[in-house]
Amino acid sequence: MSLLKDLKISVFIPSYRRAGKVITSNLFDEDDYTVVVRQSEEQEYRDYHKNVISFPDEEIDTLGKTRQKILDYAEGNVLQVDDDVKKFVALNEESARTLSKEETYAFIADTFQIVEDLGLSLWSLAPTPDVRKYSREFLFKGIVGTCMGFVGRKHRYDPKIRKKVDTDFFLQCMLYDRIIIIPNYFGVVPKMDLNKGGDNTNKNSVALYDAVESIKNKWPGIYSFDYERNVPKFNIQR
């Protein structure tokens, strides 16, 4: 039995229209991850993966619904990783290096333990690790997604939010716990916005603008967005 199974950590990879292209599966042993898909695509994915679960298409027709369905389905600690992650990396102010599978498993286990010990709900990794931006080992707020670890079920994804769903969930965690954990000395490297399918389907500037404005309306004074720099801002007092 693997380290993750010993610690009852479940790894799920949500995927959509990428049968045969779930590159994240290369980072885990086949018994240690489950691909989550819509029922209409289930057989396509079963041709490539040992563990596949599906739900009715209309029940997971957004990323937020998919993430919540996984959390409702699973027991214990849950890791959700996007389907287009090429590698996990360790970094400091000087360099970044690719983690081995054993190092990846140990890092995941250690981070869940930290979050549990602190009584928190969420951890995530930077999807664009950059040694030039490295400043400290941990961040306590920031952009989340790509790789997210969930402890407990204090918060739920809002089914009315169709885009920026992870930002909305992060804000729920921040207002309740005041911090999340972002291990700044690790990161993930995805094929972001290059691999067709997934959450990139129907993604365009108008849709993203509407998503940003919907989050701003839901979280006035807490969430804002700098369109010139293309970065969010969070006004959360600890």
Tab-separated table of C-alpha atoms in Angstrom:
chain	number	residue	atom	x	y	z
A	1	MET	CA	0.000	0.000	0.000
A	2	SER	CA	1.294	3.468	-0.859
A	3	LEU	CA	1.983	6.326	1.544
A	4	LEU	CA	-1.095	8.222	0.363
A	5	LYS	CA	-3.401	5.261	0.900
A	6	ASP	CA	-1.825	4.581	4.298
A	7	LEU	CA	-2.750	8.126	5.325
A	8	LYS	CA	-6.199	7.960	3.697
A	9	ILE	CA	-5.412	10.743	1.227
A	10	SER	CA	-7.499	10.430	-1.939
A	11	VAL	CA	-6.227	11.906	-5.208
A	12	PHE	CA	-8.778	12.947	-7.825
A	13	ILE	CA	-8.138	14.318	-11.301
A	14	PRO	CA	-11.171	16.117	-12.777
A	15	SER	CA	-11.107	15.917	-16.561
A	16	TYR	CA	-13.230	16.942	-19.519
A	17	ARG	CA	-12.693	16.192	-23.227
A	18	ARG	CA	-9.144	14.986	-22.651
A	19	ALA	CA	-9.378	11.208	-22.807
A	20	GLY	CA	-5.882	9.892	-23.492
A	21	LYS	CA	-4.319	13.238	-22.592
A	22	VAL	CA	-4.459	13.251	-18.784
A	23	ILE	CA	-0.751	13.876	-18.301
A	24	THR	CA	-1.144	14.315	-14.530
A	25	SER	CA	-1.633	10.543	-14.300
A	26	ASN	CA	2.091	10.121	-15.003
A	27	LEU	CA	2.858	11.640	-11.588
A	28	PHE	CA	1.038	8.980	-9.533
A	29	ASP	CA	0.886	5.192	-9.393
A	30	GLU	CA	-2.240	3.966	-11.159
A	31	ASP	CA	-3.825	2.747	-7.918
A	32	ASP	CA	-3.347	6.112	-6.229
A	33	TYR	CA	-5.520	8.383	-8.382
A	34	THR	CA	-9.053	8.461	-9.756
A	35	VAL	CA	-10.126	10.371	-12.857
A	36	VAL	CA	-13.507	12.094	-12.542
A	37	VAL	CA	-15.512	12.581	-15.738
A	38	ARG	CA	-18.988	13.106	-17.132
A	39	GLN	CA	-20.973	9.935	-17.813
A	40	SER	CA	-21.075	10.646	-21.545
A	41	GLU	CA	-17.261	10.335	-21.667
A	42	GLU	CA	-16.724	7.542	-19.162
A	43	GLN	CA	-15.896	4.736	-21.599
A	44	GLU	CA	-13.375	6.878	-23.481
A	45	TYR	CA	-11.443	7.462	-20.258
A	46	ARG	CA	-11.675	3.835	-19.120
A	47	ASP	CA	-9.633	2.908	-22.164
A	48	TYR	CA	-6.693	4.751	-20.562
A	49	HIS	CA	-7.118	4.632	-16.765
A	50	LYS	CA	-7.722	1.930	-14.170
A	51	ASN	CA	-9.800	4.075	-11.808
A	52	VAL	CA	-12.502	6.255	-13.347
A	53	ILE	CA	-15.715	7.508	-11.768
A	54	SER	CA	-18.442	9.410	-13.578
A	55	PHE	CA	-21.463	11.499	-12.702
A	56	PRO	CA	-24.403	12.648	-14.808
A	57	ASP	CA	-23.263	15.363	-17.190
A	58	GLU	CA	-25.634	17.988	-15.816
A	59	GLU	CA	-24.393	17.400	-12.252
A	60	ILE	CA	-20.777	18.294	-13.062
A	61	ASP	CA	-21.132	20.740	-15.952
A	62	THR	CA	-18.871	23.320	-14.256
A	63	LEU	CA	-15.575	23.010	-12.436
A	64	GLY	CA	-17.180	24.144	-9.190
A	65	LYS	CA	-19.881	21.467	-9.368
A	66	THR	CA	-17.239	18.863	-10.185
A	67	ARG	CA	-15.026	19.823	-7.257
A	68	GLN	CA	-17.980	19.759	-4.860
A	69	LYS	CA	-19.224	16.421	-6.185
A	70	ILE	CA	-15.792	14.955	-5.478
A	71	LEU	CA	-15.800	16.365	-1.951
A	72	ASP	CA	-19.271	14.938	-1.323
A	73	TYR	CA	-18.242	11.553	-2.737
A	74	ALA	CA	-14.874	11.131	-1.025
A	75	GLU	CA	-13.978	10.493	2.589
A	76	GLY	CA	-11.033	11.963	4.466
A	77	ASN	CA	-8.483	14.329	3.008
A	78	VAL	CA	-8.805	15.030	-0.703
A	79	LEU	CA	-6.246	16.231	-3.231
A	80	GLN	CA	-7.640	17.542	-6.526
A	81	VAL	CA	-5.121	18.062	-9.317
A	82	ASP	CA	-5.868	19.450	-12.769
A	83	ASP	CA	-5.438	16.953	-15.591
A	84	ASP	CA	-2.684	18.822	-17.429
A	85	VAL	CA	0.093	19.008	-14.812
A	86	LYS	CA	3.514	18.084	-16.191
A	87	LYS	CA	5.487	17.955	-12.948
A	88	PHE	CA	5.831	18.927	-9.311
A	89	VAL	CA	8.880	21.037	-8.476
A	90	ALA	CA	10.841	22.132	-5.423
A	91	LEU	CA	12.260	25.626	-5.495
A	92	ASN	CA	14.149	28.247	-3.555
A	93	GLU	CA	15.559	31.672	-4.406
A	94	GLU	CA	18.205	30.100	-6.647
A	95	SER	CA	16.781	27.107	-8.475
A	96	ALA	CA	13.879	24.789	-9.211
A	97	ARG	CA	14.094	21.036	-9.662
A	98	THR	CA	11.629	18.313	-10.578
A	99	LEU	CA	10.423	16.135	-7.715
A	100	SER	CA	10.532	12.369	-7.873
A	101	LYS	CA	7.312	10.463	-7.228
A	102	GLU	CA	8.509	9.520	-3.748
A	103	GLU	CA	9.305	13.155	-2.937
A	104	THR	CA	5.930	14.234	-4.290
A	105	TYR	CA	4.100	11.745	-2.083
A	106	ALA	CA	6.078	12.808	0.998
A	107	PHE	CA	5.408	16.499	0.302
A	108	ILE	CA	1.656	15.883	-0.105
A	109	ALA	CA	1.513	13.909	3.148
A	110	ASP	CA	3.524	16.510	5.084
A	111	THR	CA	1.397	19.401	3.830
A	112	PHE	CA	-1.867	17.729	4.773
A	113	GLN	CA	-0.414	17.141	8.255
A	114	ILE	CA	0.473	20.837	8.592
A	115	VAL	CA	-3.023	21.918	7.582
A	116	GLU	CA	-4.638	19.410	9.946
A	117	ASP	CA	-2.430	20.485	12.859
A	118	LEU	CA	-3.383	24.136	12.300
A	119	GLY	CA	-7.091	23.338	12.052
A	120	LEU	CA	-7.330	24.816	8.549
A	121	SER	CA	-9.345	23.795	5.505
A	122	LEU	CA	-7.272	24.321	2.368
A	123	TRP	CA	-3.826	24.262	0.849
A	124	SER	CA	-2.760	24.908	-2.704
A	125	LEU	CA	0.323	25.253	-4.880
A	126	ALA	CA	1.430	28.063	-7.135
A	127	PRO	CA	0.649	27.049	-10.733
A	128	THR	CA	3.540	29.129	-12.104
A	129	PRO	CA	6.518	28.628	-9.758
A	130	ASP	CA	9.194	31.249	-10.400
A	131	VAL	CA	12.466	31.396	-8.459
A	132	ARG	CA	12.577	35.168	-9.105
A	133	LYS	CA	9.428	35.567	-6.994
A	134	TYR	CA	10.505	33.271	-4.170
A	135	SER	CA	10.566	35.221	-0.892
A	136	ARG	CA	9.530	32.833	1.911
A	137	GLU	CA	8.676	29.200	2.522
A	138	PHE	CA	4.942	29.714	3.069
A	139	LEU	CA	2.297	32.103	1.800
A	140	PHE	CA	-1.007	32.434	3.617
A	141	LYS	CA	-3.166	33.831	0.834
A	142	GLY	CA	-2.905	33.989	-2.931
A	143	ILE	CA	-4.105	32.516	-6.200
A	144	VAL	CA	-5.322	28.927	-5.806
A	145	GLY	CA	-6.194	26.157	-8.233
A	146	THR	CA	-4.382	23.520	-10.313
A	147	CYS	CA	-3.465	21.533	-7.171
A	148	MET	CA	-5.674	21.880	-4.080
A	149	GLY	CA	-5.754	19.934	-0.822
A	150	PHE	CA	-9.036	19.854	1.114
A	151	VAL	CA	-9.276	19.054	4.832
A	152	GLY	CA	-12.750	18.710	6.319
A	153	ARG	CA	-15.947	19.952	4.714
A	154	LYS	CA	-16.585	23.322	6.366
A	155	HIS	CA	-17.043	25.087	3.032
A	156	ARG	CA	-18.862	24.338	-0.213
A	157	TYR	CA	-18.505	25.435	-3.815
A	158	ASP	CA	-21.260	27.844	-4.825
A	159	PRO	CA	-23.220	26.263	-7.727
A	160	LYS	CA	-24.229	29.747	-8.924
A	161	ILE	CA	-20.590	30.646	-9.627
A	162	ARG	CA	-19.528	29.193	-12.971
A	163	LYS	CA	-16.042	30.712	-13.352
A	164	LYS	CA	-13.406	31.738	-10.793
A	165	VAL	CA	-14.874	28.990	-8.629
A	166	ASP	CA	-11.631	28.347	-6.757
A	167	THR	CA	-11.292	32.045	-5.945
A	168	ASP	CA	-14.772	32.021	-4.414
A	169	PHE	CA	-13.971	28.899	-2.368
A	170	PHE	CA	-10.652	30.404	-1.244
A	171	LEU	CA	-12.432	33.530	0.001
A	172	GLN	CA	-14.816	31.395	2.037
A	173	CYS	CA	-11.841	29.670	3.671
A	174	MET	CA	-10.054	32.960	4.298
A	175	LEU	CA	-13.013	34.593	6.016
A	176	TYR	CA	-13.490	31.573	8.280
A	177	ASP	CA	-9.898	30.473	8.942
A	178	ARG	CA	-8.109	33.758	8.078
A	179	ILE	CA	-5.326	31.872	6.316
A	180	ILE	CA	-4.734	28.998	3.951
A	181	ILE	CA	-1.415	27.276	3.343
A	182	ILE	CA	0.518	27.786	0.104
A	183	PRO	CA	3.900	26.018	0.377
A	184	ASN	CA	6.022	28.431	-1.594
A	185	TYR	CA	8.956	26.043	-1.785
A	186	PHE	CA	6.969	23.669	-4.014
A	187	GLY	CA	4.936	24.235	-7.143
A	188	VAL	CA	3.269	22.599	-10.111
A	189	VAL	CA	4.002	23.129	-13.779
A	190	PRO	CA	0.885	22.733	-15.958
A	191	LYS	CA	0.334	23.022	-19.684
A	192	MET	CA	-1.928	25.913	-18.752
A	193	ASP	CA	-4.302	27.232	-21.426
A	194	LEU	CA	-2.552	25.158	-24.104
A	195	ASN	CA	-4.237	21.769	-23.743
A	196	LYS	CA	-7.665	21.797	-25.397
A	197	GLY	CA	-10.606	20.803	-23.259
A	198	GLY	CA	-10.997	21.035	-19.494
A	199	ASP	CA	-11.850	24.401	-18.020
A	200	ASN	CA	-10.478	26.104	-21.137
A	201	THR	CA	-13.635	25.190	-23.032
A	202	ASN	CA	-15.652	28.328	-23.792
A	203	LYS	CA	-13.011	30.486	-22.092
A	204	ASN	CA	-12.731	33.976	-23.584
A	205	SER	CA	-12.113	37.557	-22.435
A	206	VAL	CA	-15.801	38.381	-22.124
A	207	ALA	CA	-16.499	35.293	-20.023
A	208	LEU	CA	-13.524	36.025	-17.785
A	209	TYR	CA	-14.602	39.647	-17.337
A	210	ASP	CA	-18.089	38.503	-16.364
A	211	ALA	CA	-16.570	35.999	-13.920
A	212	VAL	CA	-14.382	38.618	-12.276
A	213	GLU	CA	-17.300	41.023	-11.942
A	214	SER	CA	-19.510	38.325	-10.416
A	215	ILE	CA	-16.878	37.610	-7.743
A	216	LYS	CA	-16.443	41.339	-7.094
A	217	ASN	CA	-20.212	41.679	-6.630
A	218	LYS	CA	-20.333	38.725	-4.239
A	219	TRP	CA	-17.316	39.903	-2.227
A	220	PRO	CA	-17.467	43.744	-2.286
A	221	GLY	CA	-14.511	45.406	-0.608
A	222	ILE	CA	-12.752	42.054	-0.256
A	223	TYR	CA	-12.000	41.047	-3.847
A	224	SER	CA	-10.850	43.336	-6.635
A	225	PHE	CA	-9.006	42.827	-9.898
A	226	ASP	CA	-6.263	44.804	-11.628
A	227	TYR	CA	-7.110	44.406	-15.315
A	228	GLU	CA	-3.925	46.161	-16.464
A	229	ARG	CA	-1.681	43.702	-14.611
A	230	ASN	CA	-4.171	40.808	-14.839
A	231	VAL	CA	-3.900	40.019	-11.126
A	232	PRO	CA	-6.481	39.761	-8.332
A	233	LYS	CA	-6.289	41.656	-5.053
A	234	PHE	CA	-7.572	40.409	-1.716
A	235	ASN	CA	-8.402	42.735	1.167
A	236	ILE	CA	-8.638	40.349	4.126
A	237	GLN	CA	-7.733	41.400	7.655
A	238	ARG	CA	-6.330	38.694	9.912
